[in-house]
Coordinates of C-alpha atoms in Angstrom, one line a residue:
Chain A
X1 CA -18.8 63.2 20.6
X2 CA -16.8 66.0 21.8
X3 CA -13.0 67.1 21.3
X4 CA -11.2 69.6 23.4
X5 CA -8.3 71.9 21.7
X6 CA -6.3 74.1 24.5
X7 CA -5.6 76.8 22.2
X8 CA -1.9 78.8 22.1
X9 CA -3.7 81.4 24.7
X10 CA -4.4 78.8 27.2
X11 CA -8.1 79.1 26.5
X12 CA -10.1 76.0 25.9
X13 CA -12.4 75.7 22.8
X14 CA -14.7 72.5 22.8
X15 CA -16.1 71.2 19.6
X16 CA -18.5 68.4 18.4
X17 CA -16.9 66.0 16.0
X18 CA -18.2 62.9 14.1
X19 CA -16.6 59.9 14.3
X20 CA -14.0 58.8 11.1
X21 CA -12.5 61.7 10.3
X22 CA -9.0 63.1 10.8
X23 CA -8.5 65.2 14.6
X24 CA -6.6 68.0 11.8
X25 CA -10.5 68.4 9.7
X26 CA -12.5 68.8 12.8
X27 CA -9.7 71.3 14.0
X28 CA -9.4 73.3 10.8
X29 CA -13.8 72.7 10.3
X30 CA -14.2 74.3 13.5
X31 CA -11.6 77.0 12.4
X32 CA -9.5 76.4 15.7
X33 CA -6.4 78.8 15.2
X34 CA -2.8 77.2 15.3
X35 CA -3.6 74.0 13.1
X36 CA -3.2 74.7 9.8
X37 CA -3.3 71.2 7.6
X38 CA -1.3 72.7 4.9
X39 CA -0.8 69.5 3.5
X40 CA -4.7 68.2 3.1
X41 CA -4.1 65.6 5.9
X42 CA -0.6 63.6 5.0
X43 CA 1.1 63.9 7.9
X44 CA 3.8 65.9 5.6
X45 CA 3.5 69.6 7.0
X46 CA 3.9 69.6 10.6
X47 CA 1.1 72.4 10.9
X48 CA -1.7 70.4 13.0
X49 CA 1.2 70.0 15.6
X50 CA -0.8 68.8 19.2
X51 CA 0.2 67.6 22.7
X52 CA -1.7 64.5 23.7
X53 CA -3.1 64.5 27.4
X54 CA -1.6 61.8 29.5
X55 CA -5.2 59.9 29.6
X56 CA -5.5 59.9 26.2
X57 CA -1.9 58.4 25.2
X58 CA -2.7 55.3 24.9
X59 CA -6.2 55.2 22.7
X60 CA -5.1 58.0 20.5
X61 CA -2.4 55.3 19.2
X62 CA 1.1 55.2 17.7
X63 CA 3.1 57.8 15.5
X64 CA 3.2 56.6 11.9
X65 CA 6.5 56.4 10.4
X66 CA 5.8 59.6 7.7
X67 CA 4.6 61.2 11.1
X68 CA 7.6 60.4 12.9
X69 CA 10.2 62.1 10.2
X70 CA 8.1 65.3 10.0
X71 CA 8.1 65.6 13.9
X72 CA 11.9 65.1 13.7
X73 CA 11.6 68.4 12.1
X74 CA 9.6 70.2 13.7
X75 CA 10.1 73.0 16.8
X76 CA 9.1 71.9 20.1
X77 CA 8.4 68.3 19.6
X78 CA 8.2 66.3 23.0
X79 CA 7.0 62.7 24.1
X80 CA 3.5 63.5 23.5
X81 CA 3.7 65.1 20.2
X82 CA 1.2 64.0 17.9
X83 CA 0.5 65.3 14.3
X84 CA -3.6 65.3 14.6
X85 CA -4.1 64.6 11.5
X86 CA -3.2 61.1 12.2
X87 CA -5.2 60.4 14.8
X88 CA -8.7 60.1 13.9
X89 CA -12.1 59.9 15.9
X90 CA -14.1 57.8 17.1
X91 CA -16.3 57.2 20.2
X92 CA -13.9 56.0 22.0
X93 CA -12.2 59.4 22.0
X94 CA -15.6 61.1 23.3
X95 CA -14.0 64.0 25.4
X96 CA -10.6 63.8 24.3
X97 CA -8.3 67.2 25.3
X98 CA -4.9 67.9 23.0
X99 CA -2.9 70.9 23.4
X100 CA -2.4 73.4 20.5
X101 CA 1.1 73.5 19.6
X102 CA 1.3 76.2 16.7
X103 CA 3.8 76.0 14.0
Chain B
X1 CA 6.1 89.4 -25.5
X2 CA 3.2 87.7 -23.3
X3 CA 4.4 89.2 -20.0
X4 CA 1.1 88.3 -17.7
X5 CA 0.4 85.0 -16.4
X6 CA -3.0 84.9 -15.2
X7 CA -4.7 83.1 -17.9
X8 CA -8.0 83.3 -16.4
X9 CA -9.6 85.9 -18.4
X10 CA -9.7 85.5 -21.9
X11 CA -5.7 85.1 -23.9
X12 CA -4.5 88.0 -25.4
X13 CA -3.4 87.8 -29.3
X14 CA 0.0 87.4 -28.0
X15 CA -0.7 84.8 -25.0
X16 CA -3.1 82.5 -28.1
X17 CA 0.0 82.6 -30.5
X18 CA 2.7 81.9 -27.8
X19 CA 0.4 78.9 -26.3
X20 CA -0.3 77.8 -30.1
X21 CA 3.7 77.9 -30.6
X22 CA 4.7 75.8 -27.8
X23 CA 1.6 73.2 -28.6
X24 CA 3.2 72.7 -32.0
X25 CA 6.5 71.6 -30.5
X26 CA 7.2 67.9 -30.5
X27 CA 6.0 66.9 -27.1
X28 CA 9.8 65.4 -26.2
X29 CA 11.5 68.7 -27.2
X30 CA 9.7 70.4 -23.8
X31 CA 12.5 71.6 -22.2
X32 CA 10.6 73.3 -18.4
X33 CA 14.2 73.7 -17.3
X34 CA 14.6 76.4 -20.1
X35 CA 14.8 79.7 -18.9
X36 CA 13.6 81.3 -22.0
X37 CA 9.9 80.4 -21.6
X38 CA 10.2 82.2 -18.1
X39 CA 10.5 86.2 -18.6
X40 CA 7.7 85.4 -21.2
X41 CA 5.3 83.6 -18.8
X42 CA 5.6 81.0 -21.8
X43 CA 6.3 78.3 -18.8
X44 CA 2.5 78.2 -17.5
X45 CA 1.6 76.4 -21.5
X46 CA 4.1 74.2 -21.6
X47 CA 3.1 73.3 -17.9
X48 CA -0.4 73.4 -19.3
X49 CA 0.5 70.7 -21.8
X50 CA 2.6 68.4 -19.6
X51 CA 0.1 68.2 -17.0
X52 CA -2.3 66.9 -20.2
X53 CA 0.2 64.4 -22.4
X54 CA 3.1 63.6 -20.6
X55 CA 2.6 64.4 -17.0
X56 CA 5.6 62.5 -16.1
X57 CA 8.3 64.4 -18.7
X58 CA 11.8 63.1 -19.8
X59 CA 13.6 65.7 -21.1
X60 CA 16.8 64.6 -23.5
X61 CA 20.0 65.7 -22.9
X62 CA 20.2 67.0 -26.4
X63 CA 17.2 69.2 -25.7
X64 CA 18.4 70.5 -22.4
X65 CA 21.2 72.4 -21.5
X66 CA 21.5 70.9 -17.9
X67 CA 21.7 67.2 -18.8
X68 CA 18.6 64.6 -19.1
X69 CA 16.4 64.7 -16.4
X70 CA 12.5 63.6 -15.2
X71 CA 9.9 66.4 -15.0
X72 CA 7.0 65.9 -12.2
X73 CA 4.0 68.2 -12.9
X74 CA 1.3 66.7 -11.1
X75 CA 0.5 67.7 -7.7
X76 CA -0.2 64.1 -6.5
X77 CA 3.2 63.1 -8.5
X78 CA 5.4 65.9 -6.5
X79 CA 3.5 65.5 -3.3
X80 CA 4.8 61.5 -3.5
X81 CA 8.4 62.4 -4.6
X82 CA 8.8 65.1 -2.2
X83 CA 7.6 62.4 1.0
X84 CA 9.8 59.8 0.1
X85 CA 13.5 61.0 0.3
X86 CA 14.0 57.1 0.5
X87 CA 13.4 56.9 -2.8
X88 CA 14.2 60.4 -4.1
X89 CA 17.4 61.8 -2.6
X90 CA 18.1 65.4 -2.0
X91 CA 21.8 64.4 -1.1
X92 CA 23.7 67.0 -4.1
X93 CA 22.2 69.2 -6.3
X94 CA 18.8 70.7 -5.2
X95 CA 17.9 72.5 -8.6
X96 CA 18.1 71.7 -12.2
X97 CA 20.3 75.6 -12.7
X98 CA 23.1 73.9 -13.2
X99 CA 25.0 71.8 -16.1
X100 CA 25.6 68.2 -14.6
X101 CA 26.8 65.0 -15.8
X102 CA 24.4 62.1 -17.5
X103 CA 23.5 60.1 -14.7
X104 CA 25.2 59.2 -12.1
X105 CA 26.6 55.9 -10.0
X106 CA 26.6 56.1 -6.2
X107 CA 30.2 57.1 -5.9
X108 CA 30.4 59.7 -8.2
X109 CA 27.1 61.1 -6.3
X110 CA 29.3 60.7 -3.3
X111 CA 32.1 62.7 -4.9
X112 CA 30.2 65.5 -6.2
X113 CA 28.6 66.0 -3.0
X114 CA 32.7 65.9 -1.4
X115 CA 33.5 68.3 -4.0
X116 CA 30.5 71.0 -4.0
X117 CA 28.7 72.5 -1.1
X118 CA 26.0 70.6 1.3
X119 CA 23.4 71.9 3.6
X120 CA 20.3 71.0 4.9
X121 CA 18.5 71.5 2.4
X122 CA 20.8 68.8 0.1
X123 CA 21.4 66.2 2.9
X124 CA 19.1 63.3 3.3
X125 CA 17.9 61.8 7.2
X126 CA 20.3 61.4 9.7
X127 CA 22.7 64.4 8.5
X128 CA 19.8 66.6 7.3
X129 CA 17.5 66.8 11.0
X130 CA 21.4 67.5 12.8
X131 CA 21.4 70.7 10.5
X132 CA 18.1 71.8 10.0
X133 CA 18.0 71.1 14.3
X134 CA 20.6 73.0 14.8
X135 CA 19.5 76.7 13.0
X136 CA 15.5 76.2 13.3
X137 CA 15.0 77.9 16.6
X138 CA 15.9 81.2 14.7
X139 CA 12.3 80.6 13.0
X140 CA 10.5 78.9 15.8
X141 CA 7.1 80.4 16.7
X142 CA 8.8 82.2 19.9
X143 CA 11.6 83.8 18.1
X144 CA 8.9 85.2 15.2
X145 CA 6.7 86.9 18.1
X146 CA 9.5 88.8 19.3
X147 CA 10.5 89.9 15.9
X148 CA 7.1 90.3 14.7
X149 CA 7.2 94.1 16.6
X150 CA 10.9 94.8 14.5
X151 CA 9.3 93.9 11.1
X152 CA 6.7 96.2 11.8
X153 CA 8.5 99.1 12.6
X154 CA 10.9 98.5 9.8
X155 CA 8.1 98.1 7.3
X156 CA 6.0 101.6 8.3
X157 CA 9.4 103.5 8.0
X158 CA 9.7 101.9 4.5
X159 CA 6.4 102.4 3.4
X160 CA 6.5 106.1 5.2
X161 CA 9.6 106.8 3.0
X162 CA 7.9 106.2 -0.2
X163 CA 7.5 109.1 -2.8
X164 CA 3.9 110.3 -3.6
X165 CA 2.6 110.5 -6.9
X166 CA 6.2 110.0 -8.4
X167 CA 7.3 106.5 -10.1
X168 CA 9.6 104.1 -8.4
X169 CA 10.7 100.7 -8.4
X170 CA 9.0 98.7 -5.6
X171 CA 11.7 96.0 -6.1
X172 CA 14.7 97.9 -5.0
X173 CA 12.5 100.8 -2.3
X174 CA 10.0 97.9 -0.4
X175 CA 10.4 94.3 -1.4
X176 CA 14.4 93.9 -1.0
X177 CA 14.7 96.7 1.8
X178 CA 12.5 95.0 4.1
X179 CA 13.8 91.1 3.3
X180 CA 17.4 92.2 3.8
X181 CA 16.1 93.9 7.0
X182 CA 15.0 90.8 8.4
X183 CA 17.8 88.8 6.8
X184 CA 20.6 91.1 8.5
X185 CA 18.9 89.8 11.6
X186 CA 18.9 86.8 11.1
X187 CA 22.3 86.2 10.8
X188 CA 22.7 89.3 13.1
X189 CA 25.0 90.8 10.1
X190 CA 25.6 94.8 10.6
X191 CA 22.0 96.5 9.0
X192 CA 23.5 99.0 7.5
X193 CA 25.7 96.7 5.2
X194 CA 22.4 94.4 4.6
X195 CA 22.4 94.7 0.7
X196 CA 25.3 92.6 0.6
X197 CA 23.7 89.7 1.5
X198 CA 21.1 90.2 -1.3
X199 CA 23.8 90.6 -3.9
X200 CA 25.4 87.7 -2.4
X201 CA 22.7 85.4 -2.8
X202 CA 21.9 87.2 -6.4
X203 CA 25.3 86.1 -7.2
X204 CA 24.4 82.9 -6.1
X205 CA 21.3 82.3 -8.0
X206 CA 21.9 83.5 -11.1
X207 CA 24.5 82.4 -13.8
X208 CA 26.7 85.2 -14.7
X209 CA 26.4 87.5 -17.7
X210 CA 25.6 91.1 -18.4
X211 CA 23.0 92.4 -16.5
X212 CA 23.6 89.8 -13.9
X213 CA 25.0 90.0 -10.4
X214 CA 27.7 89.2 -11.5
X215 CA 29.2 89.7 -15.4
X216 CA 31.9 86.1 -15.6
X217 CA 32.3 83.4 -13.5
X218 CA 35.9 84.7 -12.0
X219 CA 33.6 87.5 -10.7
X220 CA 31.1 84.8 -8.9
X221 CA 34.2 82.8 -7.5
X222 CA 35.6 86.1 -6.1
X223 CA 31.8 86.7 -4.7
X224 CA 31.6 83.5 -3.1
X225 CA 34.6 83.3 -1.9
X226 CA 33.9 86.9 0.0
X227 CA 30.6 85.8 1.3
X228 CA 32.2 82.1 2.6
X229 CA 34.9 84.2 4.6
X230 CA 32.4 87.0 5.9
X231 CA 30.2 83.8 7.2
X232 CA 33.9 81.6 8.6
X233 CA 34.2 84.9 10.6
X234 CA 30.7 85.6 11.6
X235 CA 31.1 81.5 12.6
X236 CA 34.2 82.1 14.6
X237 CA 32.8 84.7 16.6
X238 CA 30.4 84.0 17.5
X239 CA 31.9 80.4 19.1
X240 CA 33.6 82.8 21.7
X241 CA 30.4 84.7 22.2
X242 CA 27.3 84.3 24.5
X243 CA 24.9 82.1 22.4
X244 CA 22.2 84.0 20.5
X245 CA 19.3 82.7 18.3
X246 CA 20.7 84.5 14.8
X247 CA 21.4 81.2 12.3
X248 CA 25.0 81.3 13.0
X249 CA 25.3 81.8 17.1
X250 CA 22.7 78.8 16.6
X251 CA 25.1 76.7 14.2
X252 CA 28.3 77.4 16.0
X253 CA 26.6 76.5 20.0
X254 CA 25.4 73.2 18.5
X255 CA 26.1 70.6 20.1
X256 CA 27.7 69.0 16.7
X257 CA 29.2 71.9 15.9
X258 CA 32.8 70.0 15.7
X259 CA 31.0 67.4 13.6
X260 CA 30.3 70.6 10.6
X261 CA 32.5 70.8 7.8
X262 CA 33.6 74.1 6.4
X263 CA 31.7 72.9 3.1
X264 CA 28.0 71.8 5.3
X265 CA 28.6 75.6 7.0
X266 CA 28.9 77.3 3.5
X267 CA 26.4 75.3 1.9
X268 CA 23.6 76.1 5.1
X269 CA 24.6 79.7 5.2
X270 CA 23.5 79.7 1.1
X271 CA 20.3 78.1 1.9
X272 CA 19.4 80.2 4.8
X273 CA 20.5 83.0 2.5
X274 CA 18.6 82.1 -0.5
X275 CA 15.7 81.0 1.3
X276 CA 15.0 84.1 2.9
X277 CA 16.1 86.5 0.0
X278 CA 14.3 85.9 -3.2
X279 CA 11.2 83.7 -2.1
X280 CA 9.5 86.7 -0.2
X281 CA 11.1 89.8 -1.8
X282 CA 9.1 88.0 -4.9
X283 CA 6.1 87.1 -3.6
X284 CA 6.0 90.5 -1.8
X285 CA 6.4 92.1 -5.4
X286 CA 4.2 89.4 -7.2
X287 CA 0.9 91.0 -4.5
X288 CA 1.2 94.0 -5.3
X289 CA 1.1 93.1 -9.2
X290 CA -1.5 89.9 -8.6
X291 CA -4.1 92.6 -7.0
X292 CA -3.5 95.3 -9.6
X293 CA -4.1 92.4 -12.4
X294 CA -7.6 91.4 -10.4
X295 CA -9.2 94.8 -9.4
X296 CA -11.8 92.5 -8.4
X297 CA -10.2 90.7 -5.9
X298 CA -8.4 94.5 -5.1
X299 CA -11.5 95.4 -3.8
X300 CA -12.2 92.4 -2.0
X301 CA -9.2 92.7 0.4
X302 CA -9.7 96.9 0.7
X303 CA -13.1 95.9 1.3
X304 CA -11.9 93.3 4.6
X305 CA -8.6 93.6 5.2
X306 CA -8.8 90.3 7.4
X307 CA -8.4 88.3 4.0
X308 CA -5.2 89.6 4.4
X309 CA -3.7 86.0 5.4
X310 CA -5.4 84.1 2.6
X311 CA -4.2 86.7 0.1
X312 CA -1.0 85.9 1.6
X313 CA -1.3 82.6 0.8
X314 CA -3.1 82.4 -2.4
X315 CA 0.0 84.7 -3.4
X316 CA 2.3 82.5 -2.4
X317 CA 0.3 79.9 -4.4
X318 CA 0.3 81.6 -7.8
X319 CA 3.9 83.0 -7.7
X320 CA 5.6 80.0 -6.9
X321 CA 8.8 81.9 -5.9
X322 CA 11.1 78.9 -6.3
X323 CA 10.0 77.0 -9.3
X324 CA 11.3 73.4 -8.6
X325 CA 13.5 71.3 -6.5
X326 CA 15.2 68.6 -7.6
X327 CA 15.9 65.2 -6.3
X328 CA 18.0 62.1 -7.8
X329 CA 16.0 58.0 -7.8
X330 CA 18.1 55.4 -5.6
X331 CA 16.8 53.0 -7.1
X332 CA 14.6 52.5 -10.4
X333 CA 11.2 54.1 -9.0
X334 CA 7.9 53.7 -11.1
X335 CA 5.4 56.7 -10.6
X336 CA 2.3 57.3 -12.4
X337 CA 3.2 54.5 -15.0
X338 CA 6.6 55.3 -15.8
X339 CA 10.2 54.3 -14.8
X340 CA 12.7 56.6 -13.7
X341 CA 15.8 54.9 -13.4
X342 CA 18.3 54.7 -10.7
X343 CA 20.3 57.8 -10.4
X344 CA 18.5 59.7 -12.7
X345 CA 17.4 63.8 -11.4
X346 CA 13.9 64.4 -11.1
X347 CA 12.3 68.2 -10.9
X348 CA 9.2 68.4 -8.6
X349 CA 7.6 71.4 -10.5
X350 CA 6.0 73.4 -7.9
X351 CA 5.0 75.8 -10.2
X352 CA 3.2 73.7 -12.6
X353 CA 1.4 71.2 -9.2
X354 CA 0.1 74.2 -8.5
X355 CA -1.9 74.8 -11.2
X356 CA -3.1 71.3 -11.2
X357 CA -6.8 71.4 -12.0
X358 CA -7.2 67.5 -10.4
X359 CA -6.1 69.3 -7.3
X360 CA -7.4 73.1 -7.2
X361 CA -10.5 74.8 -9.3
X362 CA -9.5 77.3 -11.2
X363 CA -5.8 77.0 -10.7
X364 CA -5.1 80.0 -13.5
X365 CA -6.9 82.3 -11.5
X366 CA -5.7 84.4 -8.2
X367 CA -8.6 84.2 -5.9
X368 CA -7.6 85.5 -2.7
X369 CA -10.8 84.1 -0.5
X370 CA -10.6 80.6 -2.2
X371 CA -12.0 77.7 0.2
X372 CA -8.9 76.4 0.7
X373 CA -5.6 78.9 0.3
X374 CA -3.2 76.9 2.7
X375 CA -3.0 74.1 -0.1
X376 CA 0.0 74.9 -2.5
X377 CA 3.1 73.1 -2.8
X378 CA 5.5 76.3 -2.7
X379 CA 6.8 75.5 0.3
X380 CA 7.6 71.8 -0.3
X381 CA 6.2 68.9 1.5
X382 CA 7.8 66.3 3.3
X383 CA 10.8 66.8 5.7
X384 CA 12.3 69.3 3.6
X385 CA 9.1 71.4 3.6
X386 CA 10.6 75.5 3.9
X387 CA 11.6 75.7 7.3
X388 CA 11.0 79.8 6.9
X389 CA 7.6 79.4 5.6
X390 CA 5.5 81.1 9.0
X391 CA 8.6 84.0 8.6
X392 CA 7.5 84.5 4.7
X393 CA 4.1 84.8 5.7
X394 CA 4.5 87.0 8.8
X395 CA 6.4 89.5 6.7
X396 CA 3.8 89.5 4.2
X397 CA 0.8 89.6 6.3
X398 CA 2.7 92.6 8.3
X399 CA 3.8 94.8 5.1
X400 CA -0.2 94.4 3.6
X401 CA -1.6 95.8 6.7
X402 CA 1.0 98.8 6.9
X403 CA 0.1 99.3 3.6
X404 CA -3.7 99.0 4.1
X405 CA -3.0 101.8 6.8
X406 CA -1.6 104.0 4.2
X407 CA -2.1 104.1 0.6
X408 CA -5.8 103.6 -1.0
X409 CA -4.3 102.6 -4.1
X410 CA -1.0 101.1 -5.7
X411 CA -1.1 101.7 -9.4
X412 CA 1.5 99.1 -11.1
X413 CA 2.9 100.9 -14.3
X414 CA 3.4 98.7 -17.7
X415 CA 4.8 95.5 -16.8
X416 CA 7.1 94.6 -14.6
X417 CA 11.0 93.1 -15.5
X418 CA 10.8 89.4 -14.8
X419 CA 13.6 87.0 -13.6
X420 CA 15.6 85.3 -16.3
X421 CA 15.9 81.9 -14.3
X422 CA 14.0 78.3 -14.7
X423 CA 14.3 78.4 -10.5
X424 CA 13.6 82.1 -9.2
X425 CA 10.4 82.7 -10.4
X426 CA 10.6 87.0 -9.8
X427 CA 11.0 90.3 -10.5
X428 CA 14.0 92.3 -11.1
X429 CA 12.2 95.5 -11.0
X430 CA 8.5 97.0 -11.1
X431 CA 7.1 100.4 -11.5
X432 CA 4.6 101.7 -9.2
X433 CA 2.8 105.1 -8.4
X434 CA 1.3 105.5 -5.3
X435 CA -1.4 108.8 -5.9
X436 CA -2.1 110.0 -2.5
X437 CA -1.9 108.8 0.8
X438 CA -5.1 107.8 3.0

């Protein structure tokens, strides 16, 4: 499967991913600049900030709770905020796009 | 004295006996709050043996000076106190550097916190996001690009100022001069009177005495009270001025601005303070000693300057700058088999999760290309995590390549003067020689 980051610069940078791991691993595997996962993946850090596309909303799921209290934290948080490294892949996500937020 | 705290390469005579010594203490004598065991480097054995007996430490109140309290040194340990401010409360005191009753009951918790300052940093969720809301555009992403240019400039015409071949402190002529710099913008405070604000927050984080900021504590009431004034006046401005993005145009436009109490505006301007005083004037002093410690790892970063960032950050890993935070339990809360009672304080000991073997190989050494540098707990987790922490970096990232530009070689001479604090884990001074320029 493949995962799109729109990096800080506007450019695009398409990676491969296997399914079952965080979106915040395959981000910070593939050395995509702006997410960080300071925190090893605990939703605790706010540095694998990303805007979900509008097709994707709904099958990238719900904020978790912990998720929830660090994006009330964190600079430019909108509707489709997500912290990636609570949303994890799988095939249904094959071609999914998220912004790069930065932090 | 054992001044060096890398205990990677073999211990010295005076590192063996110092780590024998605290070994044959009674394990519930450890006092980690004790600032004796910090100009020593002492702090990194009793750590050591925490981590391995008690990793969970109650400390008496007859071997403490600060009252009884709960030691975390594990990294999984802090990582789960610091995420739950449910169950750990930063609402009061955020550090141990201070002598507080027993334990307390929810009302007298209530009445300390009426009595003493408040800020972001001490309130718990809803207060806490209305604060830290309010002043974090001053250290959003956008803000940090535009200054990124400023830091630059000011740190060239730092390091262009230095003497050649001649001793100095780098403390005083690099580290504080370019931290006050960026703090004066910050809270857009006149430049040229920007060593004020460091003495302020010195005044703040140390306990008077000689040598100290400030000598007695009428001194440090006369200091505060200055620095609570200056900032009530900066305040008041700026509500009849345009709105900026310097911390206080940003607190006094807030929309809840009515809502803050003088104490809540004191106690954020002496976070904001603290936060971007000591923790990167340190860490900018503790690279330059790190690297001349590890001529190895020296070479490595002359050799590709791009391992400039994860220097940065395993730097910010092995100095620790602030030691600890503290929290208090709400309710009895059981972590790694033990039960800390309701009200009782608990210090998350940065310092010591970061040198957690469980968590990260070869914790005692500085390795600045280590797999994974980003991983430390010196900025905090959770939703108190440093809201400064991309400003700390920036500024450290920016000084390392001006100084790449310029000197092949920074020669620290004997050992530096260390901090006399169980929180501020620094230097007051350090001797350098640069030889030559490039």
């Amino acid at each position: 499967m493949e995962v799109t980051f729109v990096l800080q610069d506007k450019t695009t940078r398409t990676v491969e991913a296997e399914p079952g791991w965080k979106l915040m691993e395959v981000a910070v595997d593939n050395a995509v600049p702006g997410i960080d996962g300071d925190c090893g993946g605990e939703a605790a850090c706010a540095t694998c900030h990303v805007y979900v596309s509008p097709q994707w909303r709904e099958a990238t799921g719900e904020r978790t709770s912990d998720e929830q209290a660090m994006l009330d934290n964190t600079f430019g948080v909108r509707e489709d905020s997500r912290l990636c490294c609570q949303i994890t892949t799988d095939e249904e996500l094959d071609g999914l796009i998220v912004e790069v937020v930065g932090s | 004295m054992t001044i060096t705290d890398s205990h990677d390469a073999a211990l010295t005579a005076e590192q063996a006996e110092a780590r024998e010594r605290i070994y044959a203490l009674p394990l519930e004598s450890l006092d980690p709050a004790n600032e004796a065991h910090y100009p020593s480097g002492d702090i990194h054995w009793v750590f050591e043996r925490l981590r391995a007996e008690d990793p969970v430490h109650f400390t008496a109140a007859e071997h403490s000076e600060y009252g009884h309290y709960w030691s975390l040194t594990k990294w999984d340990d802090i990582r789960a106190a610091d995420t739950n401010p449910k169950d750990f409360s930063a609402n009061g005191i955020i550090t141990l550097a201070r002598p507080v009753p027993e334990s307390m009951t929810e009302e007298e918790m209530e009445a300390q916190r009426r009595q003493g300052i408040t800020s972001l940093l001490s309130m718990d969720p809803p207060d806490h996001e209305i604060h830290r809301g309010a002043v974090s555009e001053a250290v959003a992403p956008a803000n940090l690009a535009a200054m990124e240019p400023l830091i630059r400039e000011r740190a060239g015409a730092i390091l262009d100022g230095l003497p050649i071949g001649q001793e100095f402190d780098w403390v005083d002529k690099v580290s504080i001069e370019l931290t006050a710099m960026t703090l004066a913008t910050l809270f857009d405070y006149p430049q040229e009177q920007r060593r004020k604000l460091t003495w302020w927050s010195d005044v703040i984080t140390s306990a008077p005495g000689p040598g100290r900021a400030v000598e007695n504590q009428e001194d440090r009431v006369v200091a505060m009270n200055e620095f609570f004034d200056t900032f009530n006046d900066m305040f008041t401005r700026r509500q009849s001025e345009e709105p900026r993005v310097d911390f206080l145009s940003l607190l006094a436009h807030s929309p809840h601005a009515t809502d803050f109490t003088d104490r809540e505006l004191f106690g954020d301007g002496i976070v904001l303070l603290v936060g971007g005083n000591d923790t990167t004037r340190n860490t900018i002093t503790g690279s330059v000693y790190a690297l001349s410690k590890n001529p190895t790892e020296n070479a490595k970063l002359r050799a590709n300057p791009a391992l400039i960032p994860s220097m940065v950050s395993e730097t910010i890993r092995w100095q620790t700058p602030l030691t600890h935070m503290t929290r208090r339990t709400t309710r009895d809360v059981e972590i790694n088999g033990k039960i800390i009672p309701k009200g009782d304080r608990v210090a998350m000991w940065y310092v010591s999760g970061n040198r957690d073997e469980d968590k990260i190989q070869n914790a005692a050494s500085y390795i600045i290309d280590r797999k994974n540098p980003r991983q430390h707990l010196s900025f905090g987790f959770g939703i108190h995590r440093c809201l400064g922490n991309k400003l700390a970096e920036l500024q450290l990232r920016i000084i390392w390549e001006e100084m790449l530009a310029r000197f092949p070689e920074i020669n620290v001479i004997g050992e530096p003067v260390r901090s006399h604090s169980s929180f501020i884990k620094g230097y007051e001074s350090m001797t350098v020689v640069i030889p030559r320029r490039n």
